[in-house]
CSV table of C-alpha atoms in Angstrom, one decimal:
chain,number,residue,atom,x,y,z
A,1,MET,CA,1.7,-14.2,-3.4
A,2,ALA,CA,2.0,-12.3,-0.2
A,3,ASP,CA,3.0,-9.0,-1.9
A,4,ASP,CA,-0.6,-8.2,-2.7
A,5,PHE,CA,-1.4,-8.3,0.9
A,6,ILE,CA,1.1,-5.7,1.7
A,7,PHE,CA,-1.0,-3.3,-0.4
A,8,ASP,CA,-4.1,-4.2,1.7
A,9,PHE,CA,-2.2,-3.5,4.9
A,10,LEU,CA,-1.0,-0.2,3.5
A,11,HIS,CA,-4.4,0.8,2.3
A,12,MET,CA,-6.0,0.1,5.7
A,13,GLU,CA,-3.4,2.2,7.3
A,14,VAL,CA,-3.8,5.0,4.8
A,15,VAL,CA,-7.6,5.1,5.4
A,16,ASP,CA,-7.0,5.1,9.1
A,17,PHE,CA,-4.4,7.8,8.9
A,18,VAL,CA,-6.5,10.2,6.9
A,19,GLN,CA,-9.5,9.5,9.2
A,20,ARG,CA,-7.3,10.2,12.2
A,21,THR,CA,-5.8,13.4,11.0
A,22,THR,CA,-8.9,15.0,9.6
A,23,ASN,CA,-11.2,17.1,11.6
A,24,PRO,CA,-14.3,15.0,12.6
A,25,ASP,CA,-16.6,17.8,11.4
A,26,GLU,CA,-15.3,17.5,7.8
A,27,LYS,CA,-16.4,14.0,6.9
A,28,ASP,CA,-16.4,14.7,3.2
A,29,LYS,CA,-12.8,15.8,3.4
A,30,VAL,CA,-11.7,12.3,4.3
A,31,ILE,CA,-13.3,10.9,1.2
A,32,SER,CA,-11.9,13.6,-1.0
A,33,LYS,CA,-8.4,13.2,0.3
A,34,LEU,CA,-8.5,9.5,-0.2
A,35,GLU,CA,-10.0,10.0,-3.6
A,36,GLN,CA,-7.2,12.4,-4.6
A,37,MET,CA,-4.6,9.9,-3.6
A,38,GLY,CA,-6.2,7.2,-5.6
A,39,TYR,CA,-6.4,9.5,-8.5
A,40,ARG,CA,-2.6,10.0,-8.4
A,41,VAL,CA,-1.9,6.4,-8.2
A,42,GLY,CA,-4.4,5.6,-11.0
A,43,GLN,CA,-2.8,8.1,-13.3
A,44,SER,CA,0.6,6.6,-13.0
A,45,LEU,CA,-0.5,3.0,-12.9
A,46,ILE,CA,-2.5,3.2,-16.2
A,47,GLU,CA,0.6,4.4,-17.9
A,48,LYS,CA,2.4,1.2,-17.0
A,49,PHE,CA,-0.6,-0.9,-17.8
A,50,THR,CA,-1.1,0.4,-21.3
A,51,ARG,CA,2.5,0.8,-22.3
A,52,ASP,CA,2.4,-2.1,-24.8
A,53,SER,CA,-1.2,-2.2,-25.6
A,54,PRO,CA,-2.7,-1.0,-28.9
A,55,ARG,CA,-4.7,2.2,-29.2
A,56,PHE,CA,-8.2,1.9,-27.9
A,57,SER,CA,-10.9,2.0,-30.6
A,58,SER,CA,-13.8,3.3,-28.5
A,59,GLU,CA,-14.9,4.4,-25.1
A,60,LEU,CA,-16.4,1.0,-24.4
A,61,ASP,CA,-13.1,-0.5,-25.3
A,62,ILE,CA,-11.4,1.6,-22.6
A,63,ILE,CA,-14.0,0.6,-20.0
A,64,LYS,CA,-13.6,-3.0,-20.9
A,65,PHE,CA,-9.9,-2.6,-20.4
A,66,VAL,CA,-10.6,-1.3,-16.9
A,67,CYS,CA,-12.9,-4.2,-16.1
A,68,LYS,CA,-10.5,-6.8,-17.3
A,69,ASP,CA,-6.9,-5.8,-17.2
A,70,LEU,CA,-6.8,-3.1,-14.5
A,71,TRP,CA,-9.1,-5.1,-12.2
A,72,ASN,CA,-7.0,-8.2,-12.7
A,73,GLY,CA,-3.8,-6.4,-12.0
A,74,VAL,CA,-5.0,-4.6,-8.9
A,75,TYR,CA,-7.6,-6.8,-7.4
A,76,LYS,CA,-6.6,-10.2,-9.0
A,77,LYS,CA,-10.0,-10.8,-10.5
A,78,GLN,CA,-12.3,-9.3,-13.2
A,79,VAL,CA,-15.3,-7.2,-12.7
A,80,ASP,CA,-18.3,-9.5,-12.5
A,81,ASN,CA,-20.8,-7.4,-14.4
A,82,LEU,CA,-20.7,-4.4,-16.6
A,83,ARG,CA,-23.7,-2.5,-17.6
A,84,THR,CA,-24.2,0.7,-19.5
A,85,ASN,CA,-27.0,2.9,-20.8
A,86,HIS,CA,-25.0,3.8,-23.9
A,87,GLN,CA,-25.1,7.4,-22.9
A,88,GLY,CA,-21.9,7.6,-20.9
A,89,VAL,CA,-23.0,5.9,-17.7
A,90,TYR,CA,-21.3,2.6,-16.8
A,91,VAL,CA,-21.9,0.4,-13.8
A,92,LEU,CA,-19.2,-2.0,-12.8
A,93,GLN,CA,-20.3,-4.6,-10.3
A,94,ASP,CA,-17.9,-6.6,-8.3
A,95,ASN,CA,-19.5,-9.3,-6.1
A,96,LYS,CA,-16.4,-9.9,-4.0
A,97,PHE,CA,-14.5,-6.6,-3.9
A,98,ARG,CA,-11.1,-7.4,-2.5
A,99,LEU,CA,-10.8,-4.5,-0.1
A,100,LEU,CA,-14.1,-5.4,1.5
A,101,THR,CA,-13.9,-9.2,1.7
A,102,GLN,CA,-12.0,-9.1,5.0
A,103,MET,CA,-14.5,-6.8,6.7
A,104,SER,CA,-17.9,-8.5,6.6
A,105,SER,CA,-20.4,-10.3,4.6
A,106,GLY,CA,-23.6,-8.6,5.4
A,107,LYS,CA,-24.6,-5.3,6.8
A,108,GLN,CA,-22.1,-5.0,9.6
A,109,TYR,CA,-19.7,-2.1,9.3
A,110,ILE,CA,-21.6,-0.8,6.3
A,111,GLU,CA,-21.2,2.8,7.5
A,112,SER,CA,-17.5,2.6,7.2
A,113,ALA,CA,-17.5,1.0,3.7
A,114,PRO,CA,-17.4,4.4,1.8
A,115,ARG,CA,-14.1,5.2,3.3
A,116,TYR,CA,-12.6,2.0,1.9
A,117,LEU,CA,-14.0,2.7,-1.5
A,118,ALA,CA,-12.8,6.3,-2.0
A,119,PHE,CA,-9.3,5.3,-3.0
A,120,PRO,CA,-10.5,2.7,-5.6
A,121,CYS,CA,-12.9,5.3,-7.0
A,122,GLY,CA,-10.0,7.7,-7.4
A,123,LEU,CA,-7.9,5.0,-8.9
A,124,ILE,CA,-10.5,4.4,-11.7
A,125,ARG,CA,-11.0,8.2,-12.3
A,126,GLY,CA,-7.2,8.8,-12.5
A,127,GLY,CA,-6.7,5.9,-14.8
A,128,LEU,CA,-9.5,7.0,-17.1
A,129,ALA,CA,-8.4,10.7,-17.0
A,130,ASN,CA,-5.0,9.7,-18.3
A,131,LEU,CA,-6.7,7.9,-21.2
A,132,GLY,CA,-8.5,11.1,-22.1
A,133,VAL,CA,-11.8,10.2,-20.4
A,134,ASN,CA,-13.1,12.7,-17.9
A,135,CYS,CA,-15.6,11.2,-15.5
A,136,VAL,CA,-17.1,11.1,-12.1
A,137,VAL,CA,-16.8,7.8,-10.2
A,138,THR,CA,-19.0,6.9,-7.3
A,139,ALA,CA,-19.3,3.7,-5.3
A,140,GLU,CA,-22.3,2.1,-3.8
A,141,VAL,CA,-22.6,-0.8,-1.4
A,142,SER,CA,-25.7,-2.5,-0.2
A,143,THR,CA,-24.3,-5.8,1.1
A,144,MET,CA,-20.7,-6.3,1.6
A,145,PRO,CA,-18.5,-7.5,0.1
A,146,ALA,CA,-20.4,-6.7,-3.2
A,147,CYS,CA,-20.1,-3.2,-4.5
A,148,LYS,CA,-21.0,-1.2,-7.6
A,149,PHE,CA,-18.9,1.5,-9.2
A,150,GLN,CA,-20.7,4.0,-11.3
A,151,ILE,CA,-18.7,5.8,-13.9
A,152,MET,CA,-20.4,8.9,-15.4
A,153,ILE,CA,-18.5,10.3,-18.3
A,154,GLN,CA,-18.5,14.1,-18.6
A,155,ARG,CA,-18.8,15.4,-22.1
A,156,THR,CA,-18.2,19.1,-22.5
B,1,MET,CA,-11.3,-8.5,-28.0
B,2,SER,CA,-8.5,-10.0,-26.0
B,3,ARG,CA,-5.4,-7.9,-25.7
B,4,GLN,CA,-2.1,-9.5,-26.2
B,5,SER,CA,-0.4,-7.2,-23.7
B,6,SER,CA,-2.4,-8.5,-20.7
B,7,ARG,CA,-0.6,-11.7,-20.8
B,8,ALA,CA,2.8,-10.1,-21.0
B,9,THR,CA,2.4,-8.0,-17.8
B,10,ASP,CA,3.7,-9.8,-14.8
B,11,PRO,CA,1.1,-9.8,-12.0
B,12,ARG,CA,3.8,-9.7,-9.3
B,13,LYS,CA,5.3,-6.6,-10.8
B,14,ILE,CA,1.9,-4.9,-11.0
B,15,SER,CA,1.1,-5.4,-7.3
B,16,GLN,CA,4.6,-4.2,-6.5
B,17,GLU,CA,4.1,-1.1,-8.5
B,18,LEU,CA,0.7,-0.5,-7.1
B,19,PHE,CA,2.2,-0.7,-3.6
B,20,THR,CA,5.1,1.6,-4.5
B,21,LEU,CA,2.8,4.2,-6.1
B,22,THR,CA,0.3,4.1,-3.2
B,23,TYR,CA,3.1,4.6,-0.8
B,24,GLY,CA,4.4,7.5,-2.9
B,25,ALA,CA,0.9,9.1,-2.8
B,26,LEU,CA,0.9,8.7,1.0
B,27,VAL,CA,4.3,10.3,1.5
B,28,ALA,CA,3.2,13.2,-0.8
B,29,GLN,CA,0.1,13.7,1.3
B,30,LEU,CA,2.1,13.7,4.5
B,31,VAL,CA,4.6,16.2,3.1
B,32,LYS,CA,1.7,18.4,2.3
B,33,ASP,CA,0.1,17.9,5.7
B,34,TYR,CA,3.1,18.4,7.9
B,35,GLU,CA,5.6,21.2,7.9
B,36,SER,CA,8.7,19.5,9.1
B,37,ASP,CA,10.4,16.4,7.6
B,38,GLU,CA,10.9,15.1,11.2
B,39,GLU,CA,7.2,15.1,11.7
B,40,VAL,CA,6.7,13.2,8.5
B,41,ASN,CA,9.3,10.6,9.5
B,42,LYS,CA,7.5,10.2,12.8
B,43,GLN,CA,4.2,9.6,11.2
B,44,LEU,CA,5.6,7.2,8.7
B,45,ASP,CA,7.2,5.2,11.5
B,46,LYS,CA,3.9,5.2,13.4
B,47,MET,CA,2.0,3.9,10.4
B,48,GLY,CA,4.7,1.3,9.8
B,49,TYR,CA,4.3,0.2,13.4
B,50,ASN,CA,0.6,-0.3,13.0
B,51,ILE,CA,1.2,-2.3,9.8
B,52,GLY,CA,3.9,-4.3,11.5
B,53,ILE,CA,1.9,-5.5,14.4
B,54,ARG,CA,-0.7,-6.9,12.0
B,55,LEU,CA,1.6,-8.0,9.3
B,56,VAL,CA,3.5,-10.3,11.7
B,57,GLU,CA,0.5,-12.5,12.1
B,58,ASP,CA,0.1,-12.9,8.4
B,59,PHE,CA,3.8,-13.6,8.2
B,60,LEU,CA,3.8,-16.3,10.9
B,61,ALA,CA,0.7,-18.0,9.5
B,62,ARG,CA,2.1,-18.1,6.0
B,63,SER,CA,5.7,-19.1,6.7
B,64,GLY,CA,5.1,-21.5,9.6
B,65,ILE,CA,8.3,-20.2,11.3
B,66,GLY,CA,8.5,-20.8,15.1
B,67,ARG,CA,10.2,-18.9,17.8
B,68,CYS,CA,13.7,-17.7,17.3
B,69,ASN,CA,16.5,-18.9,19.6
B,70,ASP,CA,18.7,-15.9,19.2
B,71,PHE,CA,19.0,-12.5,17.6
B,72,ARG,CA,21.1,-13.8,14.7
B,73,GLU,CA,18.3,-16.2,13.7
B,74,THR,CA,15.8,-13.3,13.9
B,75,ALA,CA,18.0,-11.2,11.6
B,76,ASP,CA,18.2,-14.0,9.1
B,77,ILE,CA,14.4,-14.5,9.1
B,78,ILE,CA,13.7,-10.9,8.7
B,79,ALA,CA,16.0,-10.6,5.7
B,80,LYS,CA,15.5,-13.9,4.0
B,81,SER,CA,11.8,-14.6,4.6
B,82,GLY,CA,10.2,-11.4,5.7
B,83,PHE,CA,11.6,-9.0,3.2
B,84,ARG,CA,11.4,-11.5,0.4
B,85,MET,CA,7.8,-12.4,1.1
B,86,PHE,CA,6.5,-8.9,1.2
B,87,LEU,CA,8.8,-6.8,-0.8
B,88,GLY,CA,10.5,-9.3,-3.1
B,89,VAL,CA,14.0,-8.4,-2.1
B,90,THR,CA,16.6,-10.1,0.1
B,91,PRO,CA,18.8,-7.7,2.0
B,92,SER,CA,22.1,-8.9,3.3
B,93,VAL,CA,22.7,-9.0,7.0
B,94,CYS,CA,26.0,-7.6,8.1
B,95,ASN,CA,27.9,-5.2,10.4
B,96,TRP,CA,27.2,-7.2,13.6
B,97,SER,CA,28.2,-5.4,16.7
B,98,PRO,CA,30.6,-7.4,18.9
B,99,ALA,CA,27.9,-8.0,21.5
B,100,GLY,CA,25.7,-9.4,18.8
B,101,ASP,CA,22.8,-7.1,19.7
B,102,GLU,CA,22.9,-4.9,16.6
B,103,PHE,CA,23.1,-5.5,12.9
B,104,SER,CA,22.5,-3.9,9.5
B,105,LEU,CA,20.2,-4.8,6.7
B,106,LEU,CA,21.8,-3.7,3.4
B,107,MET,CA,19.7,-3.4,0.3
B,108,ASP,CA,21.0,-2.6,-3.2
B,109,ASN,CA,17.7,-1.5,-4.4
B,110,ASN,CA,14.7,-0.5,-2.3
B,111,PRO,CA,11.4,-1.3,-4.0
B,112,LEU,CA,9.7,1.5,-2.2
B,113,THR,CA,11.8,4.1,-4.0
B,114,ASP,CA,11.4,2.8,-7.5
B,115,PHE,CA,10.0,5.9,-9.0
B,116,VAL,CA,11.2,8.5,-6.5
B,117,GLU,CA,13.6,11.4,-6.6
B,118,LEU,CA,14.0,13.4,-3.4
B,119,PRO,CA,13.9,17.2,-3.8
B,120,ASP,CA,16.8,19.2,-2.3
B,121,ASP,CA,14.6,20.8,0.3
B,122,HIS,CA,13.6,17.5,1.9
B,123,SER,CA,17.1,16.3,2.9
B,124,ASN,CA,15.9,15.2,6.3
B,125,LEU,CA,13.1,13.1,5.0
B,126,ASN,CA,13.6,9.4,5.5
B,127,TYR,CA,11.4,8.4,2.6
B,128,SER,CA,11.2,4.7,3.5
B,129,ASN,CA,10.8,5.2,7.2
B,130,VAL,CA,7.7,3.1,7.2
B,131,LEU,CA,10.1,0.0,7.0
B,132,CYS,CA,11.6,0.9,10.4
B,133,GLY,CA,8.1,1.0,11.9
B,134,VAL,CA,7.1,-2.3,10.4
B,135,ILE,CA,10.2,-4.0,11.7
B,136,ARG,CA,9.7,-2.5,15.2
B,137,GLY,CA,6.0,-3.3,15.3
B,138,ALA,CA,6.5,-6.9,14.0
B,139,LEU,CA,9.3,-7.7,16.5
B,140,GLU,CA,7.4,-6.2,19.4
B,141,THR,CA,4.6,-8.6,18.7
B,142,VAL,CA,7.1,-11.5,19.2
B,143,GLN,CA,8.3,-9.9,22.4
B,144,MET,CA,11.4,-8.2,21.2
B,145,ASP,CA,12.0,-4.5,21.9
B,146,VAL,CA,14.2,-3.1,19.2
B,147,SER,CA,15.1,0.3,17.8
B,148,VAL,CA,15.4,0.7,14.0
B,149,ARG,CA,16.8,3.5,12.0
B,150,PHE,CA,18.1,4.5,8.6
B,151,VAL,CA,21.8,5.0,8.3
B,152,GLN,CA,22.2,5.1,4.5
B,153,ASP,CA,19.7,5.8,1.8
B,154,THR,CA,20.2,5.6,-1.9
B,155,LEU,CA,17.8,8.5,-2.3
B,156,LYS,CA,20.3,10.7,-0.5
B,157,GLY,CA,23.2,9.7,-2.7
B,158,ASP,CA,24.5,6.7,-0.8
B,159,ASN,CA,25.5,3.6,-2.7
B,160,GLN,CA,23.0,1.4,-0.8
B,161,THR,CA,20.3,1.5,1.7
B,162,GLU,CA,21.2,0.5,5.2
B,163,ILE,CA,18.8,-0.1,8.0
B,164,ARG,CA,20.3,-0.5,11.5
B,165,VAL,CA,18.4,-2.7,14.0
B,166,LYS,CA,19.3,-2.7,17.6
B,167,PHE,CA,18.1,-5.1,20.2
B,168,ILE,CA,17.1,-3.4,23.4
B,169,GLN,CA,15.4,-5.9,25.6
B,170,ARG,CA,13.2,-8.9,25.7
B,171,LEU,CA,9.6,-8.2,26.6
B,172,GLU,CA,8.2,-10.4,29.3
B,173,ASP,CA,5.0,-12.4,29.1
B,174,ALA,CA,2.8,-9.8,30.7
B,175,LEU,CA,0.1,-7.4,29.9
B,176,PRO,CA,0.3,-5.9,26.4
B,177,ALA,CA,2.0,-2.6,26.2
B,178,GLY,CA,-0.2,0.3,27.1
B,179,GLU,CA,-2.5,-1.6,29.3
B,180,GLU,CA,-1.9,-1.4,33.0
């Protein structure tokens, strides 16, 4: 349905807006602002997602939920590959990440890719934070539209 | 390990909520960034405009609708196809001006404001102002110059949301705006 595309349009415009209104010297601030917005959205979204689901039994269970249900809801597909070192680091690989598919399939525009991944990173972090998992989420792209999200769980 | 709940959640509702929440986060950021509500309204309108000029291509490709013969037809298409396709609501078209160059879109519920409450100190904020920009941008791309504004807003205590659209002029086949 067309109503997923409206999110894509809005997201493009959000990225553009933040980029436009932030001082060019503070490149990191663009990323952190977008990440912050994603965090807010993730926090609220996860509440709606998990409203009727049973309590999670383990951390892995939570991550699996993110890979399947959250991804399906937001990006209309599942994560293609999930890897973990069993010490709190998870790598989610998506071979056709929705927000990048329209941009390129190769190296072109690779330098602007991080801007389009900050919001999704925040979304994951916000969602997990609301499930009681504190983490740092980073994204990495080598060839678009594939990308990897790394979730590092903080235990302190 | 399959969860029963995943089948129960409606995908359409999820993308709607994702959109609503993202929009909310955007408005919150704008309110933080700018001091006056007017400035926020202006920015929202501008972003809507940018979305509108792109969205219209998507809309035309998807709906297969051709050129409109008159403004009444345009109004019907905006309400019945445009709003329904992208926001899942169908506003009613009413309050035509005698000259037929101005009409209102009335919405009982505005999907953008699903989880929103407007604080008292932002009484001038037109929360959904992005819609005005979208309509303006989209129509400009099909050579219609219009002005769009909010007259009623449920967030401000009105019974319904009313958007007023006024036809100004037909843009001629010429260079795109801004390019001399």
